[in-house]
Short mmCIF file of C-alpha atoms in Angstrom, two decimals:
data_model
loop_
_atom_site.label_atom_id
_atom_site.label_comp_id
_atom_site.label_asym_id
_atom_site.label_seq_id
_atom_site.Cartn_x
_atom_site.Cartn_y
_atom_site.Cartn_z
CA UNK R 1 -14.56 29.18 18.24
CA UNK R 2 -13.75 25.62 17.38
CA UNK R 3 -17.10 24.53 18.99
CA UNK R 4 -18.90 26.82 16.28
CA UNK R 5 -17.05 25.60 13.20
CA UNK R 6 -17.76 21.71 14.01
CA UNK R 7 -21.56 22.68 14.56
CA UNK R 8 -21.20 24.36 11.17
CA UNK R 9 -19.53 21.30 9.95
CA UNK R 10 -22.03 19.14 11.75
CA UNK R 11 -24.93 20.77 10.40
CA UNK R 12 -23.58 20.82 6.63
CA UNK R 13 -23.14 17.25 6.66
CA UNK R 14 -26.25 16.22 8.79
CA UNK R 15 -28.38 18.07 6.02
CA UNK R 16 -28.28 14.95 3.37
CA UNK R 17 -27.61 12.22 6.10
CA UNK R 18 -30.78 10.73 4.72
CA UNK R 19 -29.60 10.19 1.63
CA UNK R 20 -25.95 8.16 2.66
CA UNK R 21 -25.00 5.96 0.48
CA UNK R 22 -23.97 2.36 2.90
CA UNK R 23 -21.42 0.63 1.13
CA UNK R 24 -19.75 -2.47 2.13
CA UNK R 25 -16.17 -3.72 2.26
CA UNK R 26 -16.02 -7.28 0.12
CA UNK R 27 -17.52 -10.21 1.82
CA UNK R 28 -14.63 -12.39 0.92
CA UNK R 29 -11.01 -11.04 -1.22
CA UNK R 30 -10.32 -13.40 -4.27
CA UNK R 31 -7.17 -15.70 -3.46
CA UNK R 32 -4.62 -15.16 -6.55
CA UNK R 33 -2.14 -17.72 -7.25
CA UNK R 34 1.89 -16.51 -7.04
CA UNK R 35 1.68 -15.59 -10.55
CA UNK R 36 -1.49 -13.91 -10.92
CA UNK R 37 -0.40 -11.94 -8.13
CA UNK R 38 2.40 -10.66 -10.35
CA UNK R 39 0.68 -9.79 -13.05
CA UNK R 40 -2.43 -8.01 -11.41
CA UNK R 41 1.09 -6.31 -9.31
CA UNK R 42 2.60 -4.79 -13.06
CA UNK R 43 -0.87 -3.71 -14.25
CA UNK R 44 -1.34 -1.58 -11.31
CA UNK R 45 1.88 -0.22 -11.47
CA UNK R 46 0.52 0.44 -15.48
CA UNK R 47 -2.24 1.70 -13.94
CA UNK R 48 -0.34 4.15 -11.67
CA UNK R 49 2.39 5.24 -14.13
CA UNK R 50 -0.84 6.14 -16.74
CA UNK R 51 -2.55 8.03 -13.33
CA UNK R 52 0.59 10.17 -12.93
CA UNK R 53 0.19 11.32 -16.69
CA UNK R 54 -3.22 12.77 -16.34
CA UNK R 55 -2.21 15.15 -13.34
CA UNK R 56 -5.21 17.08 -13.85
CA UNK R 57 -8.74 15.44 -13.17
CA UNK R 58 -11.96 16.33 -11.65
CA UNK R 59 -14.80 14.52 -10.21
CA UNK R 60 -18.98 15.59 -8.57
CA UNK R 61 -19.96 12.78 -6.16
CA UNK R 62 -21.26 12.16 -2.46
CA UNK R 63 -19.21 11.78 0.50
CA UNK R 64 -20.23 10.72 3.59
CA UNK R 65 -17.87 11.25 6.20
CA UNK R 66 -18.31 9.74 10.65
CA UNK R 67 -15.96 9.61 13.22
CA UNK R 68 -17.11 8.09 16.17
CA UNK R 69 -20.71 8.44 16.90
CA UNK R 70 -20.94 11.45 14.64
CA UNK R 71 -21.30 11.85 10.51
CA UNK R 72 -23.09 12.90 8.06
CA UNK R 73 -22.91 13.77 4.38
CA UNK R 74 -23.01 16.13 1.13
CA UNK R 75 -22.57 16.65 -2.02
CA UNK R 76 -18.54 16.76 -3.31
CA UNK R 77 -16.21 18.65 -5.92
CA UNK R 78 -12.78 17.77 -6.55
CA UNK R 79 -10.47 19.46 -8.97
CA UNK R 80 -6.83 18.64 -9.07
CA UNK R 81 -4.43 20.39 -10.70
CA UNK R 82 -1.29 18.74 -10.47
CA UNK R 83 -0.43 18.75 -6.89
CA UNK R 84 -2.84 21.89 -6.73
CA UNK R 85 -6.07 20.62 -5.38
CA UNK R 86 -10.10 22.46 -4.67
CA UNK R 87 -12.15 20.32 -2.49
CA UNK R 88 -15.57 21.87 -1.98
CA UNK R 89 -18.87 20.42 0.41
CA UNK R 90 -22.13 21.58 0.47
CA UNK R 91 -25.87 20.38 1.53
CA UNK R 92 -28.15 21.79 -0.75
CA UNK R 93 -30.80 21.88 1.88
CA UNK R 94 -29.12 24.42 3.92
CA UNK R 95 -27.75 26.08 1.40
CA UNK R 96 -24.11 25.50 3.62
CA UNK R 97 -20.50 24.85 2.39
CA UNK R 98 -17.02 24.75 2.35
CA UNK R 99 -13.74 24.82 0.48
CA UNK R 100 -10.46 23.29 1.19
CA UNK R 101 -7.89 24.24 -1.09
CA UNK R 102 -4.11 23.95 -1.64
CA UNK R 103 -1.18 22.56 -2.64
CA UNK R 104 2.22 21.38 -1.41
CA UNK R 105 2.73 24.45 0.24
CA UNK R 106 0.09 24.85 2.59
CA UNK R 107 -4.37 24.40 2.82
CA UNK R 108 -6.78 26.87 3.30
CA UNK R 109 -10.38 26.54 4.30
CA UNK R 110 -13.22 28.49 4.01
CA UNK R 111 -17.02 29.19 4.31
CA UNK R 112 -17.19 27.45 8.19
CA UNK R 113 -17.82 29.58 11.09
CA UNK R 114 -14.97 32.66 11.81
CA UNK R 115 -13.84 33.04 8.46
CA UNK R 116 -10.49 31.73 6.52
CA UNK R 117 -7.68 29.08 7.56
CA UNK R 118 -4.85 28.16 7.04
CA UNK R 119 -2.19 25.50 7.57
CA UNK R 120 0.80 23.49 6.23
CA UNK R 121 -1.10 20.09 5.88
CA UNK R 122 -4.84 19.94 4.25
CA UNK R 123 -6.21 17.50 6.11
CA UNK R 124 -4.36 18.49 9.78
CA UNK R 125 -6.18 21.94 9.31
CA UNK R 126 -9.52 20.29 8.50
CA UNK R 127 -8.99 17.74 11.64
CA UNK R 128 -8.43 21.18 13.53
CA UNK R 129 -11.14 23.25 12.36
CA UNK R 130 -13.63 20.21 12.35
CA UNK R 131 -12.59 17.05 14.13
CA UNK R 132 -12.90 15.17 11.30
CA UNK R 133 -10.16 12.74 10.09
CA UNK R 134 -10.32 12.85 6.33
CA UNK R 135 -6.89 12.02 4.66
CA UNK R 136 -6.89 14.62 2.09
CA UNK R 137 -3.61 13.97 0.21
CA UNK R 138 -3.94 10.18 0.40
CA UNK R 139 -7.07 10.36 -0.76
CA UNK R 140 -5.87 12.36 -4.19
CA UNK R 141 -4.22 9.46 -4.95
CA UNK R 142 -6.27 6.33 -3.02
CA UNK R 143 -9.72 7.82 -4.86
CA UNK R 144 -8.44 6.97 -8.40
CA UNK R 145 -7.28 3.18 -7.30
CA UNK R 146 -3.51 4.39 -6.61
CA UNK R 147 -1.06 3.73 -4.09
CA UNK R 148 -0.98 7.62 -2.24
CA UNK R 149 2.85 8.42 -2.59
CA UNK R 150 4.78 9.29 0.38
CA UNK R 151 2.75 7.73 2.36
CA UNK R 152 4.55 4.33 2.89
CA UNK R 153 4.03 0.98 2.03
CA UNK R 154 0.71 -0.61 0.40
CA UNK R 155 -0.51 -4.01 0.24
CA UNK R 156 -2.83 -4.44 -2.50
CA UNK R 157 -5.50 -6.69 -3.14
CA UNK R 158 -7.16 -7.62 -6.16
CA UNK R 159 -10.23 -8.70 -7.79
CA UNK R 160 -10.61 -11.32 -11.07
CA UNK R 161 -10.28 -8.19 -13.73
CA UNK R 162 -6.56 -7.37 -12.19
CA UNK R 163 -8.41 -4.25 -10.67
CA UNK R 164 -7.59 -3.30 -6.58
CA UNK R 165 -10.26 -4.19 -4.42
CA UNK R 166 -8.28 -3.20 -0.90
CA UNK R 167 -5.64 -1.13 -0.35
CA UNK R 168 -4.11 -1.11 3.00
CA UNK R 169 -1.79 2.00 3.56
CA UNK R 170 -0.91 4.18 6.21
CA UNK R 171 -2.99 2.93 8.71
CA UNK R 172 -6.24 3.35 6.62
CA UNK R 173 -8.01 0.26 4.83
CA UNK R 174 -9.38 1.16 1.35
CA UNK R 175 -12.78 -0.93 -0.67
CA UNK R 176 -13.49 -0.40 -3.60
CA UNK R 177 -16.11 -0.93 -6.42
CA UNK R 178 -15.52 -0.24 -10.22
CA UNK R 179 -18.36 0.93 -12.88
CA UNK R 180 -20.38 -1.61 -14.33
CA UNK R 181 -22.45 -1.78 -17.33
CA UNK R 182 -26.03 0.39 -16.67
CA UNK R 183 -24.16 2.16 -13.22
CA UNK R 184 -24.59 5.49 -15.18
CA UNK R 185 -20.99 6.67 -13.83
CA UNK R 186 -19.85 9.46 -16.13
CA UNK R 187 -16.24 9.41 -17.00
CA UNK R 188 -16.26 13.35 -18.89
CA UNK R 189 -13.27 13.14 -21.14
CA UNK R 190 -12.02 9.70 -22.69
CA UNK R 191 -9.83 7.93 -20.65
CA UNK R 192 -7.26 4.43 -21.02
CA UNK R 193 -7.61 4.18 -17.52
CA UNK R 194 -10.30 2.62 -15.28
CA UNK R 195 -11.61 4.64 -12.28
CA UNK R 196 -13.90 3.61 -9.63
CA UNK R 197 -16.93 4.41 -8.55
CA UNK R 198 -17.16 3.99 -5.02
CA UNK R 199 -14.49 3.91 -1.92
CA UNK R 200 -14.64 2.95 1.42
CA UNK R 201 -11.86 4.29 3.66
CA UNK R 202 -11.34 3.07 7.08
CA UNK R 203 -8.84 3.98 10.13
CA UNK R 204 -10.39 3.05 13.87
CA UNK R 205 -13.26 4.90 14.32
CA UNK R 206 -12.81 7.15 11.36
CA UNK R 207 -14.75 6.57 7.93
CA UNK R 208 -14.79 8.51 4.44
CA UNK R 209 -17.70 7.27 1.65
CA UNK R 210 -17.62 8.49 -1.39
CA UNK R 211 -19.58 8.13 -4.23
CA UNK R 212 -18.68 9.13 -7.93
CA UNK R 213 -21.21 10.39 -9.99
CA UNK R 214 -19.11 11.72 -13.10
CA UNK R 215 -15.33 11.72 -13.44
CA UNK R 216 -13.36 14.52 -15.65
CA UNK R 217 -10.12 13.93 -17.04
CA UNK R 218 -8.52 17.03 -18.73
CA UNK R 219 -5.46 15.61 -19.08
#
């Protein structure tokens, strides 16, 4: 059964390989003096206390997801609710998806191969159901320029605007790239805080994309 849901998975993501989008991590990280490093330090944790306030968010984008000599990619959804979260996948070309939903109490995915699962952890059960190691919960946070919390300790780095170019946490290493003038990155509802456009998330072999196209903040 598992060998049918990762060919599902497989083929949904395979269907807009073409169109990856190849970022890379920072040629060379800005060196900040002892004091600049404490002031880009308090405006994140601005940042952060200001994320925490708008709990509910949304976003349409790309991901493009490969763990060892496999990956692919699709077109993304995320809605978060609080700590109630909708993740959905699909490749227009075949027409294929998926949804994995859920909050602190358990996940559940569906629309692979052999119906509905379920699970206590979001991104175990997709690991399960796919092999694919995407850190869903980290990510809720780590995809809006935030420290994930309960997930340990962070180093950050940063770039000239006091923004996070790296983030280094549980095991994963996080680039990023903010909106600039003429990107065409949508931001839906105002918002005081930045977000970015693009991450890069790394562990070993593992690798998560994504792509923002238009953000939503309902506040």
């Amino acid at each position: 059964m598992r060998v049918g849901l990762l060919a599902s998975f497989a083929l949904l993501l395979a269907a807009c390989a073409g169109r990856a989008t190849r970022t890379s991590p920072p040629a060379a990280l800005p060196a900040l003096s002892v004091a600049e490093q404490a002031v880009a330090d308090a405006r994140q944790a601005e940042r952060e206390l200001a994320l925490q306030q708008d709990s509910q968010w949304s976003l349409v984008g790309r991901i493009a997801v490969a763990s060892g000599r496999n990956g692919g990619s699709g077109r993304l959804e995320w809605a978060q609710h609080g700590g109630r979260f909708e993740v959905s996948v699909s490749a227009p070309v075949t027409r294929q998806s998926w949804t994995l939903g859920g909050d602190d109490g358990g996940a559940r995915l569906d629309g692979l191969e052999g119906g509905r699962r379920d699970g206590p952890d979001a991104a175990q059960l997709l690991r399960e159901a796919t092999g694919w190691d995407v850190p869903v919960p980290a990510l809720a946070y780590w995809i809006r320029g935030a420290r994930a919390s309960g997930f340990g300790p962070a180093r950050l780095d940063y770039g000239p605007d006091g923004r996070p170019v790296r983030i280094e946490q549980a095991g994963w290493t996080i680039d990023y790239r903010w909106p600039e003038p003429g990107d065409g990155v949508a931001t839906g509802a105002e918002s005081a805080v930045p977000l970015p456009s693009r991450i890069d998330a790394r562990r070993g072999e593992a690798r998560v994309k994504l792509v923002i196209d238009a953000w939503g903040v309902d506040g």
